[in-house]
Short mmCIF file of C-alpha atoms and ligand atoms in Angstrom, two decimals:
data_model
loop_
_atom_site.label_atom_id
_atom_site.label_comp_id
_atom_site.label_asym_id
_atom_site.label_seq_id
_atom_site.Cartn_x
_atom_site.Cartn_y
_atom_site.Cartn_z
CA MET A 1 -77.10 90.50 -84.40
CA THR A 2 -79.82 89.23 -86.60
CA GLU A 3 -79.66 85.70 -85.06
CA THR A 4 -80.47 87.10 -81.64
CA LEU A 5 -83.25 89.22 -82.95
CA ILE A 6 -84.87 86.25 -84.63
CA LEU A 7 -84.64 84.22 -81.57
CA ARG A 8 -86.13 87.05 -79.52
CA GLU A 9 -89.20 87.35 -81.90
CA LEU A 10 -89.74 83.58 -81.87
CA ILE A 11 -89.44 83.37 -78.02
CA ALA A 12 -91.82 86.29 -77.52
CA ALA A 13 -94.33 84.65 -79.84
CA GLU A 14 -94.08 81.14 -78.07
CA PRO A 15 -96.04 79.03 -78.36
CA GLY A 16 -97.43 80.84 -81.28
CA TRP A 17 -96.02 81.57 -84.74
CA VAL A 18 -94.12 84.42 -86.45
CA SER A 19 -94.42 85.05 -90.19
CA GLY A 20 -91.04 85.12 -92.09
CA GLY A 21 -92.18 88.32 -93.85
CA ALA A 22 -93.05 90.15 -90.61
CA MET A 23 -89.83 89.15 -89.02
CA ALA A 24 -87.86 90.33 -92.06
CA ALA A 25 -89.75 93.63 -92.09
CA LYS A 26 -89.23 94.22 -88.36
CA LEU A 27 -85.57 93.41 -88.54
CA GLY A 28 -84.98 95.40 -91.84
CA VAL A 29 -83.53 92.35 -93.67
CA SER A 30 -84.72 90.18 -96.58
CA ARG A 31 -86.77 87.06 -96.14
CA VAL A 32 -83.97 85.17 -97.68
CA SER A 33 -81.65 86.38 -94.96
CA VAL A 34 -84.12 85.34 -92.24
CA TRP A 35 -84.25 81.90 -93.82
CA HIS A 36 -80.43 81.60 -93.96
CA GLN A 37 -80.16 82.60 -90.31
CA MET A 38 -82.69 80.01 -89.33
CA GLU A 39 -80.64 77.38 -91.32
CA LYS A 40 -77.67 78.38 -89.27
CA LEU A 41 -79.58 78.04 -86.10
CA ARG A 42 -80.78 74.62 -87.11
CA ALA A 43 -77.23 73.51 -87.55
CA GLN A 44 -76.59 74.71 -83.93
CA GLY A 45 -79.22 72.56 -82.40
CA PHE A 46 -82.48 74.62 -82.68
CA SER A 47 -85.43 73.21 -84.52
CA PHE A 48 -88.36 75.11 -86.00
CA GLU A 49 -91.65 74.22 -87.43
CA ALA A 50 -92.56 76.00 -90.66
CA GLN A 51 -95.99 76.33 -92.21
CA PRO A 52 -96.51 78.45 -95.33
CA ALA A 53 -99.66 80.11 -93.93
CA ARG A 54 -98.41 80.84 -90.43
CA GLY A 55 -94.59 81.16 -90.67
CA TYR A 56 -92.28 79.78 -87.99
CA ARG A 57 -92.36 78.36 -84.58
CA LEU A 58 -89.58 77.44 -82.19
CA SER A 59 -89.87 73.75 -81.44
CA GLY A 60 -86.47 72.79 -79.95
CA ARG A 61 -83.52 74.46 -78.34
CA PRO A 62 -79.93 73.37 -77.79
CA GLY A 63 -79.13 71.88 -74.43
CA MET A 64 -75.65 73.47 -74.53
CA LEU A 65 -74.98 77.10 -73.84
CA HIS A 66 -75.68 79.31 -76.85
CA ALA A 67 -74.70 82.99 -76.73
CA GLY A 68 -77.49 84.11 -79.09
CA LEU A 69 -80.14 82.32 -77.06
CA VAL A 70 -78.79 83.78 -73.77
CA GLU A 71 -78.71 87.24 -75.27
CA ALA A 72 -82.28 86.84 -76.65
CA GLN A 73 -83.49 86.06 -73.16
CA LEU A 74 -81.88 88.89 -71.33
CA LYS A 75 -84.54 90.96 -69.66
CA ILE A 76 -82.47 94.14 -69.25
CA ARG A 77 -79.45 94.94 -71.59
CA ARG A 78 -76.94 96.83 -69.61
CA LYS A 79 -75.03 99.41 -71.60
CA GLY A 80 -71.41 98.42 -72.10
CA PHE A 81 -71.77 94.85 -70.70
CA THR A 82 -70.55 92.14 -73.04
CA PHE A 83 -70.30 88.35 -72.60
CA ALA A 84 -68.83 85.49 -74.56
CA VAL A 85 -69.48 81.71 -74.58
CA LEU A 86 -66.25 79.74 -75.25
CA ASP A 87 -66.29 76.00 -76.19
CA GLU A 88 -63.20 75.41 -74.00
CA VAL A 89 -60.82 77.52 -71.86
CA ASP A 90 -58.35 76.76 -69.07
CA SER A 91 -60.31 78.66 -66.42
CA THR A 92 -62.89 81.34 -66.95
CA ASN A 93 -61.39 83.25 -63.93
CA ASP A 94 -57.97 83.14 -65.68
CA GLU A 95 -59.53 84.31 -69.07
CA CYS A 96 -61.22 87.18 -67.36
CA ALA A 97 -57.93 88.14 -65.59
CA ARG A 98 -56.11 88.03 -68.88
CA GLN A 99 -58.69 90.31 -70.54
CA LEU A 100 -58.72 92.74 -67.67
CA ALA A 101 -54.94 92.93 -67.85
CA ALA A 102 -55.17 93.48 -71.57
CA GLY A 103 -57.48 96.50 -70.81
CA LYS A 104 -60.86 95.30 -71.77
CA THR A 105 -63.82 97.48 -70.58
CA ALA A 106 -65.64 95.91 -67.62
CA PRO A 107 -68.07 94.63 -66.72
CA PHE A 108 -67.93 91.63 -68.92
CA ALA A 109 -68.36 87.87 -68.47
CA ILE A 110 -66.93 84.66 -69.90
CA PHE A 111 -68.82 81.44 -70.03
CA ALA A 112 -67.34 78.12 -71.08
CA GLN A 113 -68.85 74.75 -72.09
CA LYS A 114 -65.83 73.12 -70.37
CA GLN A 115 -62.67 74.20 -68.44
CA THR A 116 -59.42 72.27 -68.61
CA LYS A 117 -57.99 73.89 -65.44
CA GLY A 118 -61.04 74.76 -63.48
CA ARG A 119 -59.99 75.92 -60.06
CA GLY A 120 -61.62 76.08 -56.64
CA ARG A 121 -60.48 77.54 -53.27
CA PHE A 122 -57.15 76.44 -51.87
CA GLY A 123 -56.00 75.59 -55.42
CA ARG A 124 -58.41 72.62 -55.69
CA VAL A 125 -59.51 71.26 -58.95
CA TRP A 126 -62.97 72.21 -60.09
CA HIS A 127 -64.24 69.39 -62.27
CA SER A 128 -65.43 71.05 -65.46
CA ALA A 129 -66.50 68.60 -68.02
CA ALA A 130 -68.80 69.56 -70.93
CA LYS A 131 -72.02 68.11 -69.23
CA GLY A 132 -74.44 70.97 -69.34
CA ASN A 133 -73.13 72.64 -66.21
CA LEU A 134 -72.32 76.43 -65.73
CA TYR A 135 -68.70 77.63 -65.55
CA CYS A 136 -68.53 81.36 -65.67
CA SER A 137 -66.76 84.50 -64.45
CA PHE A 138 -67.69 88.03 -64.36
CA ALA A 139 -64.97 90.79 -64.50
CA PHE A 140 -65.38 94.16 -62.64
CA ARG A 141 -63.38 97.26 -61.90
CA PRO A 142 -65.06 98.22 -58.69
CA ARG A 143 -62.86 100.80 -56.96
CA ILE A 144 -63.68 99.49 -53.59
CA ALA A 145 -61.56 98.77 -50.46
CA PRO A 146 -60.03 95.27 -50.58
CA GLU A 147 -61.69 94.41 -47.21
CA ARG A 148 -65.06 94.58 -48.86
CA MET A 149 -64.28 91.48 -51.18
CA GLN A 150 -65.31 88.96 -48.62
CA THR A 151 -68.82 90.48 -48.17
CA PHE A 152 -69.06 90.77 -51.91
CA THR A 153 -68.72 86.94 -52.20
CA LEU A 154 -71.29 86.41 -49.51
CA TRP A 155 -73.75 88.87 -51.13
CA MET A 156 -73.25 87.04 -54.49
CA GLY A 157 -73.78 83.72 -52.66
CA VAL A 158 -77.28 84.76 -51.46
CA THR A 159 -77.98 86.33 -54.93
CA ILE A 160 -77.20 82.94 -56.54
CA CYS A 161 -79.43 81.12 -53.99
CA GLU A 162 -82.32 83.44 -54.87
CA LEU A 163 -81.82 82.64 -58.53
CA VAL A 164 -81.49 78.97 -58.08
CA SER A 165 -84.63 78.87 -55.90
CA LYS A 166 -86.61 79.77 -59.00
CA PHE A 167 -85.42 76.61 -60.74
CA VAL A 168 -85.55 73.91 -58.11
CA PRO A 169 -88.29 73.06 -55.48
CA VAL A 170 -86.01 73.04 -52.53
CA LEU A 171 -84.52 75.97 -50.65
CA PRO A 172 -80.81 76.52 -51.58
CA GLY A 173 -78.29 77.11 -48.82
CA VAL A 174 -75.13 79.05 -48.59
CA LYS A 175 -72.26 77.67 -46.59
CA TRP A 176 -69.77 80.24 -45.64
CA PRO A 177 -67.87 81.47 -47.38
CA ASN A 178 -68.42 80.33 -50.91
CA ASP A 179 -70.48 77.07 -51.21
CA ILE A 180 -73.96 76.74 -52.67
CA VAL A 181 -75.44 73.65 -50.94
CA PHE A 182 -78.42 71.53 -50.55
CA GLY A 183 -78.09 69.90 -47.11
CA ALA A 184 -74.67 68.24 -47.01
CA ARG A 185 -74.25 68.18 -50.76
CA LYS A 186 -72.55 70.91 -52.81
CA ALA A 187 -74.26 72.32 -55.91
CA GLY A 188 -71.95 75.18 -56.60
CA GLY A 189 -68.82 77.09 -55.57
CA MET A 190 -67.68 80.67 -56.00
CA LEU A 191 -64.11 82.02 -56.32
CA THR A 192 -63.61 85.76 -56.12
CA GLU A 193 -60.13 87.01 -56.98
CA ALA A 194 -58.78 90.54 -57.18
CA ARG A 195 -55.73 92.60 -58.14
CA VAL A 196 -55.21 95.21 -55.45
CA ASP A 197 -53.38 98.47 -55.63
CA ALA A 198 -52.41 100.11 -52.32
CA ASP A 199 -55.83 100.62 -50.84
CA GLU A 200 -58.12 99.96 -53.62
CA ILE A 201 -59.26 96.98 -55.78
CA ARG A 202 -57.91 97.54 -59.34
CA ASP A 203 -59.99 94.74 -60.80
CA MET A 204 -61.96 91.85 -59.61
CA VAL A 205 -63.19 88.45 -61.04
CA PHE A 206 -66.17 86.70 -59.67
CA GLY A 207 -66.15 83.00 -60.71
CA LEU A 208 -69.11 80.60 -60.33
CA GLY A 209 -69.35 76.83 -61.00
CA LEU A 210 -72.89 75.45 -60.76
CA ASN A 211 -73.67 71.81 -61.14
CA VAL A 212 -76.74 72.19 -63.40
CA ASN A 213 -77.42 69.19 -65.56
CA SER A 214 -74.69 66.61 -64.60
CA PRO A 215 -76.16 63.40 -63.14
CA ALA A 216 -74.55 62.29 -59.89
CA SER A 217 -73.06 59.22 -61.73
CA ASP A 218 -70.95 61.57 -63.85
CA TRP A 219 -68.90 62.87 -60.84
CA PRO A 220 -65.73 61.24 -60.00
CA SER A 221 -66.60 58.71 -57.21
CA GLU A 222 -64.96 60.65 -54.37
CA LEU A 223 -67.40 63.49 -55.18
CA SER A 224 -70.63 61.80 -56.01
CA ARG A 225 -71.94 61.54 -52.39
CA ARG A 226 -70.93 65.16 -51.83
CA ALA A 227 -72.19 66.73 -55.00
CA VAL A 228 -75.63 67.37 -56.33
CA SER A 229 -76.98 69.02 -59.51
CA LEU A 230 -79.96 71.19 -59.95
CA SER A 231 -81.53 68.86 -62.47
CA GLU A 232 -81.44 66.02 -59.85
CA LEU A 233 -83.28 68.23 -57.43
CA ALA A 234 -85.81 69.45 -60.11
CA GLY A 235 -86.28 65.96 -61.49
CA VAL A 236 -86.11 67.42 -64.99
CA PRO A 237 -83.33 68.90 -67.13
CA ILE A 238 -82.72 72.64 -66.38
CA ASP A 239 -82.78 75.10 -69.25
CA LEU A 240 -79.14 76.29 -69.00
CA ASN A 241 -79.61 79.18 -71.31
CA ARG A 242 -82.66 80.55 -69.51
CA LEU A 243 -80.72 80.14 -66.17
CA THR A 244 -77.74 81.95 -67.62
CA ALA A 245 -79.74 84.92 -68.93
CA ALA A 246 -81.33 85.18 -65.44
CA LEU A 247 -77.98 84.87 -63.74
CA ILE A 248 -76.50 87.73 -65.87
CA GLY A 249 -79.39 90.03 -64.80
CA ARG A 250 -79.07 89.19 -61.26
CA VAL A 251 -75.35 89.34 -60.89
CA LEU A 252 -75.19 92.83 -62.63
CA LEU A 253 -77.91 94.17 -60.52
CA ALA A 254 -76.33 92.80 -57.29
CA TYR A 255 -73.09 94.32 -58.29
CA GLU A 256 -74.57 97.70 -58.75
CA ARG A 257 -76.34 97.45 -55.40
CA PHE A 258 -73.13 96.38 -53.72
CA THR A 259 -71.03 99.24 -55.13
CA ASP A 260 -73.76 101.72 -54.32
CA GLY A 261 -73.88 100.26 -50.72
CA ASP A 262 -77.44 99.61 -51.38
CA HIS A 263 -77.36 95.96 -50.40
CA VAL A 264 -76.90 95.96 -46.55
CA ASP A 265 -80.48 95.38 -45.27
CA LEU A 266 -81.33 92.94 -48.00
CA PHE A 267 -78.09 91.05 -47.42
CA ALA A 268 -78.85 90.60 -43.71
CA GLU A 269 -82.30 89.24 -44.51
CA LEU A 270 -81.13 86.90 -47.33
CA TRP A 271 -78.21 85.67 -45.39
CA ASN A 272 -80.63 84.70 -42.48
CA LYS A 273 -82.67 82.85 -45.05
CA HIS A 274 -79.99 80.90 -46.76
CA ASP A 275 -77.26 80.54 -44.08
CA VAL A 276 -76.86 76.73 -43.28
CA LEU A 277 -74.24 77.24 -40.49
CA ARG A 278 -76.08 79.44 -37.90
CA GLY A 279 -76.52 77.77 -34.64
CA ARG A 280 -74.29 74.81 -35.74
CA GLU A 281 -71.28 73.50 -33.88
CA VAL A 282 -68.40 73.45 -36.34
CA THR A 283 -64.74 73.11 -36.68
CA LEU A 284 -62.89 75.74 -38.70
CA VAL A 285 -59.62 74.69 -40.20
CA GLU A 286 -57.35 77.72 -40.74
CA GLY A 287 -54.08 76.52 -42.21
CA THR A 288 -52.74 74.22 -39.53
CA ARG A 289 -55.05 75.61 -36.84
CA LYS A 290 -58.40 74.16 -35.76
CA ARG A 291 -60.96 76.08 -33.93
CA ARG A 292 -64.29 74.71 -32.59
CA GLY A 293 -67.32 76.77 -31.82
CA LYS A 294 -70.94 77.66 -32.41
CA VAL A 295 -71.67 79.81 -35.46
CA LEU A 296 -73.46 83.04 -34.58
CA GLY A 297 -73.51 84.42 -38.11
CA VAL A 298 -71.28 86.79 -39.96
CA ASP A 299 -70.08 90.30 -39.09
CA ASP A 300 -70.10 93.36 -41.35
CA VAL A 301 -66.86 92.47 -43.11
CA GLY A 302 -68.01 89.03 -43.86
CA SER A 303 -66.01 87.20 -41.18
CA LEU A 304 -67.54 84.02 -39.62
CA LEU A 305 -68.51 84.57 -35.97
CA LEU A 306 -67.66 81.71 -33.73
CA ARG A 307 -68.41 81.43 -30.04
CA ASP A 308 -66.06 78.94 -28.19
CA ASP A 309 -66.69 76.86 -25.14
CA HIS A 310 -65.59 79.67 -22.95
CA GLY A 311 -68.24 82.06 -24.36
CA HIS A 312 -65.71 84.12 -26.28
CA THR A 313 -66.82 85.27 -29.74
CA ARG A 314 -64.30 85.84 -32.50
CA GLY A 315 -64.59 86.54 -36.29
CA PHE A 316 -62.60 84.55 -38.82
CA ARG A 317 -61.83 85.88 -42.23
CA ALA A 318 -60.81 82.52 -43.87
CA GLY A 319 -60.86 78.86 -43.39
CA GLU A 320 -62.83 75.73 -44.07
CA VAL A 321 -65.77 74.79 -41.99
CA THR A 322 -67.01 71.24 -41.04
CA VAL A 323 -70.21 70.86 -39.22
CA GLU A 324 -69.75 68.79 -36.09
CA LYS A 325 -73.26 67.93 -34.86
CA ASP A 326 -76.62 69.53 -34.77
CA ALA A 327 -77.13 72.32 -32.29
C1 BTN S 401 -64.93 76.42 -54.64
O1 BTN S 401 -65.92 75.86 -54.33
O2 BTN S 401 -63.84 76.12 -54.23
C2 BTN S 401 -64.98 77.36 -55.84
C3 BTN S 401 -65.18 76.85 -57.21
C4 BTN S 401 -65.30 77.89 -58.25
C5 BTN S 401 -65.29 77.23 -59.64
C6 BTN S 401 -65.57 78.23 -60.72
S1 BTN S 401 -65.92 77.47 -62.27
C7 BTN S 401 -65.78 78.94 -63.14
C8 BTN S 401 -64.57 79.75 -62.49
N1 BTN S 401 -63.41 79.29 -63.04
C9 BTN S 401 -62.60 78.64 -62.26
O3 BTN S 401 -61.56 78.21 -62.61
N2 BTN S 401 -63.15 78.57 -61.08
C10 BTN S 401 -64.44 79.26 -61.05
#
């Protein structure tokens, strides 16, 4: 798309200038067409400086997610991968599931400025207002055994932590099985869902909600003490489009490593780095049952390893963890 190519040229030249003529020649379009595209981009929240002798320079970007700007900042463009940015959707996970069911080629991703029925684990609501946060889902057709889904989410958790650590000055943590946290405050959550045939995953959706630019005062009051956004931690607004481009690169690479079985050593290293539960006394609520114990880590199917007061260690596949006290 010409729009993306223009943005790519302007970003590559930053903070310098690009002449309209050079851009037109490089893209094989007329100068008038370049000018038209730039007017369109202006209407979408971009600003450009223009000087007859030097050409154009990017001077402002939209704060909201912009597909062309994300595309222009992708470092590697993976063959066959597509993504869309929607103004509004019920849930990006549900939209991916519908498109998978309709036969769309995977992998692909859906991003939304807001969700009207954002979902979390246990059917909880995921607040998804249009406040410059990230609501997205990636759709895959992995042909892996269903038992591997749990480790997939954990692996994605550390992948997201590594990405986020490039944008904030504090080490992000992952709280088994699906929370991205900073201390006791949650910055993001993951929701992996799959349709399973007999012994193989038919398709799988990895959903991520990340509090990027919402101020704490924007959360519903019951959440504001437990939620945090990346911009609060960074002390400045986060460039959502740059974050999204980097996220796409990392998620696709992590997915390839996972399906190749190439992630195991790195996973162990990164889980140790970001795991906030190891060594903690916790309560795990599993349906109506409560188990207390000390967290020893995770096993190779992603179960949480708890050692009880009698010294017995058991792995748990599901449940919600509350930290009781420091070890
Ligand atoms: C959780 O912490 O319980 C998981 C939250 C997952 C929220 C994301 S937002 C994008 C995607 N679409 C949804 O409806 N949910 C996930």
